Amino acid sequence: MSALKRISIKYLPFADAASDDLPLSQLLRLSLFQVSVGMAGVMLLGTLNRVMIVELQVPAFLVAIMVALPVLIAPFRALLGFKSDTYKSAIGWKRIPYLWFGTLWQFGGLAVMPAALLVLSGDTANVAYDIPWAGEILAGIAFVMTGLGMHMTQTAGLALAADRATDETRPRVVALLYVMLLAGMAVSSIVIGFMLRDFNGLELIQVVQGTAVATLVLNVIALWKQERVRPMTKAERAAQGPTFRDAWADYASGGSAGRLLAVVFIGTMAFNMQDVLLEPYGGQILGLSVSSTTLLTATWAIGALVGFALAAKWLADGINPYRMAGRGVLAGVAAFTAVIFANPMGSTGLFFFGASLIGFGGGLFSVATLTAAMTMPTSGTAGRGLALGAWGAAQATAAGISTAIGGGVRDTINQIATTGGLGEALNDPATGYSVVYHFEILMLFATLVALGPLVRTVTNTARGEAGKIGLADLPT
């Protein structure tokens, strides 16, 4: 039985991500915080987005504002990560308190959200008092609370995983955490969609508040016994720690941190600008049915899973993470090229292939840059929480901005093109989509330009030629 157990564990996916300090059972429990974040992300960006516009008939611009509110908190992830680096408690915990309070914020936002949305919809027949702007204010507070909880939970959870993993297992831990995030999004979207098939106000309250309870349960299981108790004296707790400004200056002093954040920001914008356009492109331009365009999410997810699996293998073999990020960017260039040519060639197969490549390239790029952030030296006052918070801030902010830009560019170009402003040849509804996809390819090439010095510096460092990687160090 002992031999059988060893064999079964050996062939489990990501079993080699475990270590003596972080056994597989604890690693899988810890990864549940990613499931809860994925579940909340589906609720905010998918389910509630549609419910507010279609069933509750909330104006689209109000929905856009509500969905954008959590993105406004993203730049503060670096500060949250720094606070978890320097937090002092009587029992010595640093990450667990931030995981816990992030859970409470996320739980609280989801718990009050359905009632706020029902008030926002203007259903005055079922409310005791009709107070002007109450729905807008309450819904905004609920979205901000949920977004703050998601950012705090994910930043502290990733930092805790980085603390407990070894240098050898850290890349595989990153890939596992991404898979769990994707799994949480996939499973929760199916379950939530099934439960809301017969929509009414009571169903909305039950599903959203049920998600809040599931968040609390999953995160409590995730954080249980994940950090050792290290009692601190009153004098140690009262000692003055570094300021955020000092820690940030220390983090950015080598030059590589700023360039890495620029790469993450530009690359994320390049991969996410099509986020709200791919399914409309398939339906409006290629004439696909609703059921066919729904399969795009599954196609993208399969590509992302393949990317995660290859990333774990390549990183275990010792590949330069920046070089792997470059492979993801090149896959993205091929992906958007395939999507563009799917229209003139009338090929749905090419379109679905491009969608899978978008997931594959984006998965490689995300895992590679997150690995680079997790393995970045943490000497001085800057810790892993600050590094991971800065990575998360750059990624989340870029994703939110790029989605808005993509939709705006498509609408503006199409309005000009369909009125003959760009000539007869471009008088086509596909023009706006094509401009966005071409712009994404351009940004992917810009990502490669920003990424090049990082690859070169890591290679030089491996050869014993240490040097900075800042913008000031580029050859003139």
PDB file of C-alpha atoms in Angstrom, residues 29-216:
ATOM      1  CA  ARG A  29      -5.508  23.446   0.259  1.00  0.00           C
ATOM      2  CA  LEU A  30      -3.672  26.743  -0.150  1.00  0.00           C
ATOM      3  CA  SER A  31      -4.577  26.885  -3.846  1.00  0.00           C
ATOM      4  CA  LEU A  32      -8.273  27.073  -2.936  1.00  0.00           C
ATOM      5  CA  PHE A  33      -7.953  30.844  -2.520  1.00  0.00           C
ATOM      6  CA  GLN A  34      -7.476  30.985  -6.297  1.00  0.00           C
ATOM      7  CA  VAL A  35     -10.728  29.058  -6.752  1.00  0.00           C
ATOM      8  CA  SER A  36     -12.605  31.638  -4.663  1.00  0.00           C
ATOM      9  CA  VAL A  37     -11.023  34.533  -6.584  1.00  0.00           C
ATOM     10  CA  GLY A  38     -11.925  32.900  -9.903  1.00  0.00           C
ATOM     11  CA  MET A  39     -15.464  32.335  -8.677  1.00  0.00           C
ATOM     12  CA  ALA A  40     -15.838  35.992  -7.671  1.00  0.00           C
ATOM     13  CA  GLY A  41     -14.350  37.106 -10.985  1.00  0.00           C
ATOM     14  CA  VAL A  42     -16.939  35.098 -12.922  1.00  0.00           C
ATOM     15  CA  MET A  43     -19.684  36.558 -10.746  1.00  0.00           C
ATOM     16  CA  LEU A  44     -18.590  40.177 -11.269  1.00  0.00           C
ATOM     17  CA  LEU A  45     -17.476  40.125 -14.906  1.00  0.00           C
ATOM     18  CA  GLY A  46     -19.790  37.478 -16.305  1.00  0.00           C
ATOM     19  CA  THR A  47     -22.985  36.630 -14.457  1.00  0.00           C
ATOM     20  CA  LEU A  48     -23.832  39.964 -12.826  1.00  0.00           C
ATOM     21  CA  ASN A  49     -22.763  41.867 -15.928  1.00  0.00           C
ATOM     22  CA  ARG A  50     -25.414  40.086 -17.989  1.00  0.00           C
ATOM     23  CA  VAL A  51     -28.050  39.983 -15.202  1.00  0.00           C
ATOM     24  CA  MET A  52     -27.826  43.722 -14.584  1.00  0.00           C
ATOM     25  CA  ILE A  53     -28.244  44.625 -18.260  1.00  0.00           C
ATOM     26  CA  VAL A  54     -30.752  41.997 -19.416  1.00  0.00           C
ATOM     27  CA  GLU A  55     -32.872  40.857 -16.464  1.00  0.00           C
ATOM     28  CA  LEU A  56     -32.659  43.919 -14.207  1.00  0.00           C
ATOM     29  CA  GLN A  57     -32.562  46.384 -17.150  1.00  0.00           C
ATOM     30  CA  VAL A  58     -29.891  48.583 -15.578  1.00  0.00           C
ATOM     31  CA  PRO A  59     -28.443  51.124 -18.062  1.00  0.00           C
ATOM     32  CA  ALA A  60     -25.276  49.817 -19.725  1.00  0.00           C
ATOM     33  CA  PHE A  61     -23.157  52.799 -18.697  1.00  0.00           C
ATOM     34  CA  LEU A  62     -24.007  52.189 -15.022  1.00  0.00           C
ATOM     35  CA  VAL A  63     -23.029  48.531 -15.416  1.00  0.00           C
ATOM     36  CA  ALA A  64     -19.729  49.556 -16.995  1.00  0.00           C
ATOM     37  CA  ILE A  65     -19.004  51.874 -14.077  1.00  0.00           C
ATOM     38  CA  MET A  66     -19.786  49.171 -11.506  1.00  0.00           C
ATOM     39  CA  VAL A  67     -17.629  46.567 -13.246  1.00  0.00           C
ATOM     40  CA  ALA A  68     -14.764  49.082 -13.538  1.00  0.00           C
ATOM     41  CA  LEU A  69     -14.747  49.935  -9.832  1.00  0.00           C
ATOM     42  CA  PRO A  70     -12.717  46.846  -8.735  1.00  0.00           C
ATOM     43  CA  VAL A  71     -10.109  47.731 -11.378  1.00  0.00           C
ATOM     44  CA  LEU A  72      -9.582  51.108  -9.703  1.00  0.00           C
ATOM     45  CA  ILE A  73      -8.320  49.271  -6.605  1.00  0.00           C
ATOM     46  CA  ALA A  74      -5.767  47.235  -8.574  1.00  0.00           C
ATOM     47  CA  PRO A  75      -2.938  49.849  -8.350  1.00  0.00           C
ATOM     48  CA  PHE A  76      -3.030  49.498  -4.547  1.00  0.00           C
ATOM     49  CA  ARG A  77      -2.011  45.828  -4.708  1.00  0.00           C
ATOM     50  CA  ALA A  78       1.644  46.814  -4.346  1.00  0.00           C
ATOM     51  CA  LEU A  79       0.811  48.608  -1.086  1.00  0.00           C
ATOM     52  CA  LEU A  80      -1.200  45.606   0.143  1.00  0.00           C
ATOM     53  CA  GLY A  81       1.721  43.321  -0.652  1.00  0.00           C
ATOM     54  CA  PHE A  82       4.141  45.592   1.196  1.00  0.00           C
ATOM     55  CA  LYS A  83       1.856  45.668   4.235  1.00  0.00           C
ATOM     56  CA  SER A  84       1.797  41.859   4.295  1.00  0.00           C
ATOM     57  CA  ASP A  85       5.628  41.865   4.110  1.00  0.00           C
ATOM     58  CA  THR A  86       5.991  44.115   7.139  1.00  0.00           C
ATOM     59  CA  TYR A  87       2.914  43.214   9.218  1.00  0.00           C
ATOM     60  CA  LYS A  88       3.703  42.554  12.899  1.00  0.00           C
ATOM     61  CA  SER A  89       1.483  40.524  15.190  1.00  0.00           C
ATOM     62  CA  ALA A  90       1.869  38.931  18.599  1.00  0.00           C
ATOM     63  CA  ILE A  91       1.978  35.444  17.074  1.00  0.00           C
ATOM     64  CA  GLY A  92       4.205  36.445  14.168  1.00  0.00           C
ATOM     65  CA  TRP A  93       1.791  35.919  11.273  1.00  0.00           C
ATOM     66  CA  LYS A  94       2.249  38.140   8.197  1.00  0.00           C
ATOM     67  CA  ARG A  95       0.231  36.722   5.303  1.00  0.00           C
ATOM     68  CA  ILE A  96      -2.642  34.971   7.103  1.00  0.00           C
ATOM     69  CA  PRO A  97      -4.167  38.197   8.537  1.00  0.00           C
ATOM     70  CA  TYR A  98      -4.324  39.702   5.034  1.00  0.00           C
ATOM     71  CA  LEU A  99      -5.777  36.502   3.624  1.00  0.00           C
ATOM     72  CA  TRP A 100      -8.415  36.581   6.357  1.00  0.00           C
ATOM     73  CA  PHE A 101      -9.375  40.225   6.019  1.00  0.00           C
ATOM     74  CA  GLY A 102      -9.381  39.911   2.234  1.00  0.00           C
ATOM     75  CA  THR A 103     -11.813  37.028   2.689  1.00  0.00           C
ATOM     76  CA  LEU A 104     -14.039  39.169   4.903  1.00  0.00           C
ATOM     77  CA  TRP A 105     -14.106  42.022   2.374  1.00  0.00           C
ATOM     78  CA  GLN A 106     -14.906  39.623  -0.457  1.00  0.00           C
ATOM     79  CA  PHE A 107     -17.584  37.878   1.610  1.00  0.00           C
ATOM     80  CA  GLY A 108     -19.138  41.157   2.735  1.00  0.00           C
ATOM     81  CA  GLY A 109     -19.291  42.617  -0.762  1.00  0.00           C
ATOM     82  CA  LEU A 110     -20.992  39.545  -2.212  1.00  0.00           C
ATOM     83  CA  ALA A 111     -23.346  39.246   0.772  1.00  0.00           C
ATOM     84  CA  VAL A 112     -24.851  42.735   0.338  1.00  0.00           C
ATOM     85  CA  MET A 113     -24.621  42.855  -3.465  1.00  0.00           C
ATOM     86  CA  PRO A 114     -27.930  41.205  -4.541  1.00  0.00           C
ATOM     87  CA  ALA A 115     -30.072  43.481  -2.365  1.00  0.00           C
ATOM     88  CA  ALA A 116     -28.153  46.512  -3.676  1.00  0.00           C
ATOM     89  CA  LEU A 117     -28.678  45.381  -7.282  1.00  0.00           C
ATOM     90  CA  LEU A 118     -32.418  44.902  -6.766  1.00  0.00           C
ATOM     91  CA  VAL A 119     -32.635  48.463  -5.426  1.00  0.00           C
ATOM     92  CA  LEU A 120     -30.473  49.664  -8.345  1.00  0.00           C
ATOM     93  CA  SER A 121     -32.880  48.082 -10.843  1.00  0.00           C
ATOM     94  CA  GLY A 122     -35.616  50.449  -9.664  1.00  0.00           C
ATOM     95  CA  ASP A 123     -37.956  47.745  -8.373  1.00  0.00           C
ATOM     96  CA  THR A 124     -39.685  50.117  -5.954  1.00  0.00           C
ATOM     97  CA  ALA A 125     -42.614  47.741  -5.431  1.00  0.00           C
ATOM     98  CA  ASN A 126     -40.495  45.435  -3.267  1.00  0.00           C
ATOM     99  CA  VAL A 127     -38.565  48.007  -1.221  1.00  0.00           C
ATOM    100  CA  ALA A 128     -39.695  49.749   1.951  1.00  0.00           C
ATOM    101  CA  TYR A 129     -38.187  53.169   1.134  1.00  0.00           C
ATOM    102  CA  ASP A 130     -37.495  54.763  -2.243  1.00  0.00           C
ATOM    103  CA  ILE A 131     -34.308  56.781  -1.620  1.00  0.00           C
ATOM    104  CA  PRO A 132     -32.724  58.522  -4.648  1.00  0.00           C
ATOM    105  CA  TRP A 133     -29.285  57.174  -5.624  1.00  0.00           C
ATOM    106  CA  ALA A 134     -29.411  54.523  -2.884  1.00  0.00           C
ATOM    107  CA  GLY A 135     -29.087  51.702  -5.396  1.00  0.00           C
ATOM    108  CA  GLU A 136     -26.131  53.264  -7.199  1.00  0.00           C
ATOM    109  CA  ILE A 137     -24.272  54.005  -3.957  1.00  0.00           C
ATOM    110  CA  LEU A 138     -24.942  50.620  -2.361  1.00  0.00           C
ATOM    111  CA  ALA A 139     -24.064  48.686  -5.524  1.00  0.00           C
ATOM    112  CA  GLY A 140     -20.863  50.707  -5.913  1.00  0.00           C
ATOM    113  CA  ILE A 141     -19.869  49.939  -2.304  1.00  0.00           C
ATOM    114  CA  ALA A 142     -20.581  46.229  -2.849  1.00  0.00           C
ATOM    115  CA  PHE A 143     -18.426  46.087  -5.990  1.00  0.00           C
ATOM    116  CA  VAL A 144     -15.588  47.991  -4.277  1.00  0.00           C
ATOM    117  CA  MET A 145     -15.692  45.677  -1.245  1.00  0.00           C
ATOM    118  CA  THR A 146     -15.629  42.571  -3.427  1.00  0.00           C
ATOM    119  CA  GLY A 147     -12.814  43.915  -5.590  1.00  0.00           C
ATOM    120  CA  LEU A 148     -10.734  44.919  -2.574  1.00  0.00           C
ATOM    121  CA  GLY A 149     -11.210  41.465  -1.087  1.00  0.00           C
ATOM    122  CA  MET A 150     -10.179  39.739  -4.316  1.00  0.00           C
ATOM    123  CA  HIS A 151      -7.012  41.829  -4.675  1.00  0.00           C
ATOM    124  CA  MET A 152      -6.036  41.459  -1.014  1.00  0.00           C
ATOM    125  CA  THR A 153      -6.689  37.706  -0.953  1.00  0.00           C
ATOM    126  CA  GLN A 154      -4.799  36.984  -4.163  1.00  0.00           C
ATOM    127  CA  THR A 155      -1.804  39.176  -3.290  1.00  0.00           C
ATOM    128  CA  ALA A 156      -1.354  37.690   0.193  1.00  0.00           C
ATOM    129  CA  GLY A 157      -2.034  34.144  -1.052  1.00  0.00           C
ATOM    130  CA  LEU A 158       0.538  34.335  -3.835  1.00  0.00           C
ATOM    131  CA  ALA A 159       3.099  35.811  -1.437  1.00  0.00           C
ATOM    132  CA  LEU A 160       2.450  33.026   1.079  1.00  0.00           C
ATOM    133  CA  ALA A 161       2.875  30.388  -1.635  1.00  0.00           C
ATOM    134  CA  ALA A 162       6.137  32.019  -2.725  1.00  0.00           C
ATOM    135  CA  ASP A 163       7.385  32.085   0.883  1.00  0.00           C
ATOM    136  CA  ARG A 164       6.683  28.409   1.451  1.00  0.00           C
ATOM    137  CA  ALA A 165       7.875  27.063  -1.911  1.00  0.00           C
ATOM    138  CA  THR A 166      11.527  26.319  -2.595  1.00  0.00           C
ATOM    139  CA  ASP A 167      13.542  27.805  -5.436  1.00  0.00           C
ATOM    140  CA  GLU A 168      13.186  24.537  -7.360  1.00  0.00           C
ATOM    141  CA  THR A 169       9.429  24.085  -6.888  1.00  0.00           C
ATOM    142  CA  ARG A 170       8.342  27.740  -7.130  1.00  0.00           C
ATOM    143  CA  PRO A 171       7.771  27.722 -10.933  1.00  0.00           C
ATOM    144  CA  ARG A 172       5.564  24.627 -10.687  1.00  0.00           C
ATOM    145  CA  VAL A 173       3.652  26.178  -7.792  1.00  0.00           C
ATOM    146  CA  VAL A 174       2.936  29.203 -10.009  1.00  0.00           C
ATOM    147  CA  ALA A 175       1.554  26.972 -12.766  1.00  0.00           C
ATOM    148  CA  LEU A 176      -0.606  25.039 -10.284  1.00  0.00           C
ATOM    149  CA  LEU A 177      -2.079  28.246  -8.848  1.00  0.00           C
ATOM    150  CA  TYR A 178      -2.974  29.431 -12.353  1.00  0.00           C
ATOM    151  CA  VAL A 179      -4.653  26.117 -13.136  1.00  0.00           C
ATOM    152  CA  MET A 180      -6.708  26.391  -9.940  1.00  0.00           C
ATOM    153  CA  LEU A 181      -7.773  29.927 -10.892  1.00  0.00           C
ATOM    154  CA  LEU A 182      -8.887  28.681 -14.291  1.00  0.00           C
ATOM    155  CA  ALA A 183     -10.645  25.687 -12.731  1.00  0.00           C
ATOM    156  CA  GLY A 184     -12.486  27.950 -10.303  1.00  0.00           C
ATOM    157  CA  MET A 185     -13.687  30.148 -13.149  1.00  0.00           C
ATOM    158  CA  ALA A 186     -14.773  27.196 -15.306  1.00  0.00           C
ATOM    159  CA  VAL A 187     -16.636  25.241 -12.621  1.00  0.00           C
ATOM    160  CA  SER A 188     -18.303  28.265 -11.049  1.00  0.00           C
ATOM    161  CA  SER A 189     -19.502  29.595 -14.416  1.00  0.00           C
ATOM    162  CA  ILE A 190     -21.248  26.273 -15.121  1.00  0.00           C
ATOM    163  CA  VAL A 191     -22.766  25.993 -11.639  1.00  0.00           C
ATOM    164  CA  ILE A 192     -23.886  29.627 -11.419  1.00  0.00           C
ATOM    165  CA  GLY A 193     -25.331  29.548 -14.936  1.00  0.00           C
ATOM    166  CA  PHE A 194     -27.296  26.390 -14.124  1.00  0.00           C
ATOM    167  CA  MET A 195     -28.690  27.820 -10.888  1.00  0.00           C
ATOM    168  CA  LEU A 196     -29.813  31.058 -12.531  1.00  0.00           C
ATOM    169  CA  ARG A 197     -31.529  29.383 -15.501  1.00  0.00           C
ATOM    170  CA  ASP A 198     -34.944  30.460 -14.090  1.00  0.00           C
ATOM    171  CA  PHE A 199     -34.115  33.993 -13.022  1.00  0.00           C
ATOM    172  CA  ASN A 200     -35.953  35.902 -10.324  1.00  0.00           C
ATOM    173  CA  GLY A 201     -34.998  38.175  -7.472  1.00  0.00           C
ATOM    174  CA  LEU A 202     -34.962  35.407  -4.877  1.00  0.00           C
ATOM    175  CA  GLU A 203     -32.745  33.202  -7.063  1.00  0.00           C
ATOM    176  CA  LEU A 204     -30.298  36.110  -7.469  1.00  0.00           C
ATOM    177  CA  ILE A 205     -30.068  36.597  -3.698  1.00  0.00           C
ATOM    178  CA  GLN A 206     -29.571  32.889  -3.056  1.00  0.00           C
ATOM    179  CA  VAL A 207     -26.893  32.402  -5.715  1.00  0.00           C
ATOM    180  CA  VAL A 208     -24.830  35.519  -4.944  1.00  0.00           C
ATOM    181  CA  GLN A 209     -24.986  35.063  -1.182  1.00  0.00           C
ATOM    182  CA  GLY A 210     -24.276  31.349  -1.646  1.00  0.00           C
ATOM    183  CA  THR A 211     -21.138  32.409  -3.519  1.00  0.00           C
ATOM    184  CA  ALA A 212     -20.233  34.600  -0.532  1.00  0.00           C
ATOM    185  CA  VAL A 213     -20.549  31.642   1.839  1.00  0.00           C
ATOM    186  CA  ALA A 214     -18.514  29.428  -0.517  1.00  0.00           C
ATOM    187  CA  THR A 215     -15.806  32.127  -0.581  1.00  0.00           C
ATOM    188  CA  LEU A 216     -15.607  32.126   3.209  1.00  0.00           C
TER     189      LEU A 216
END
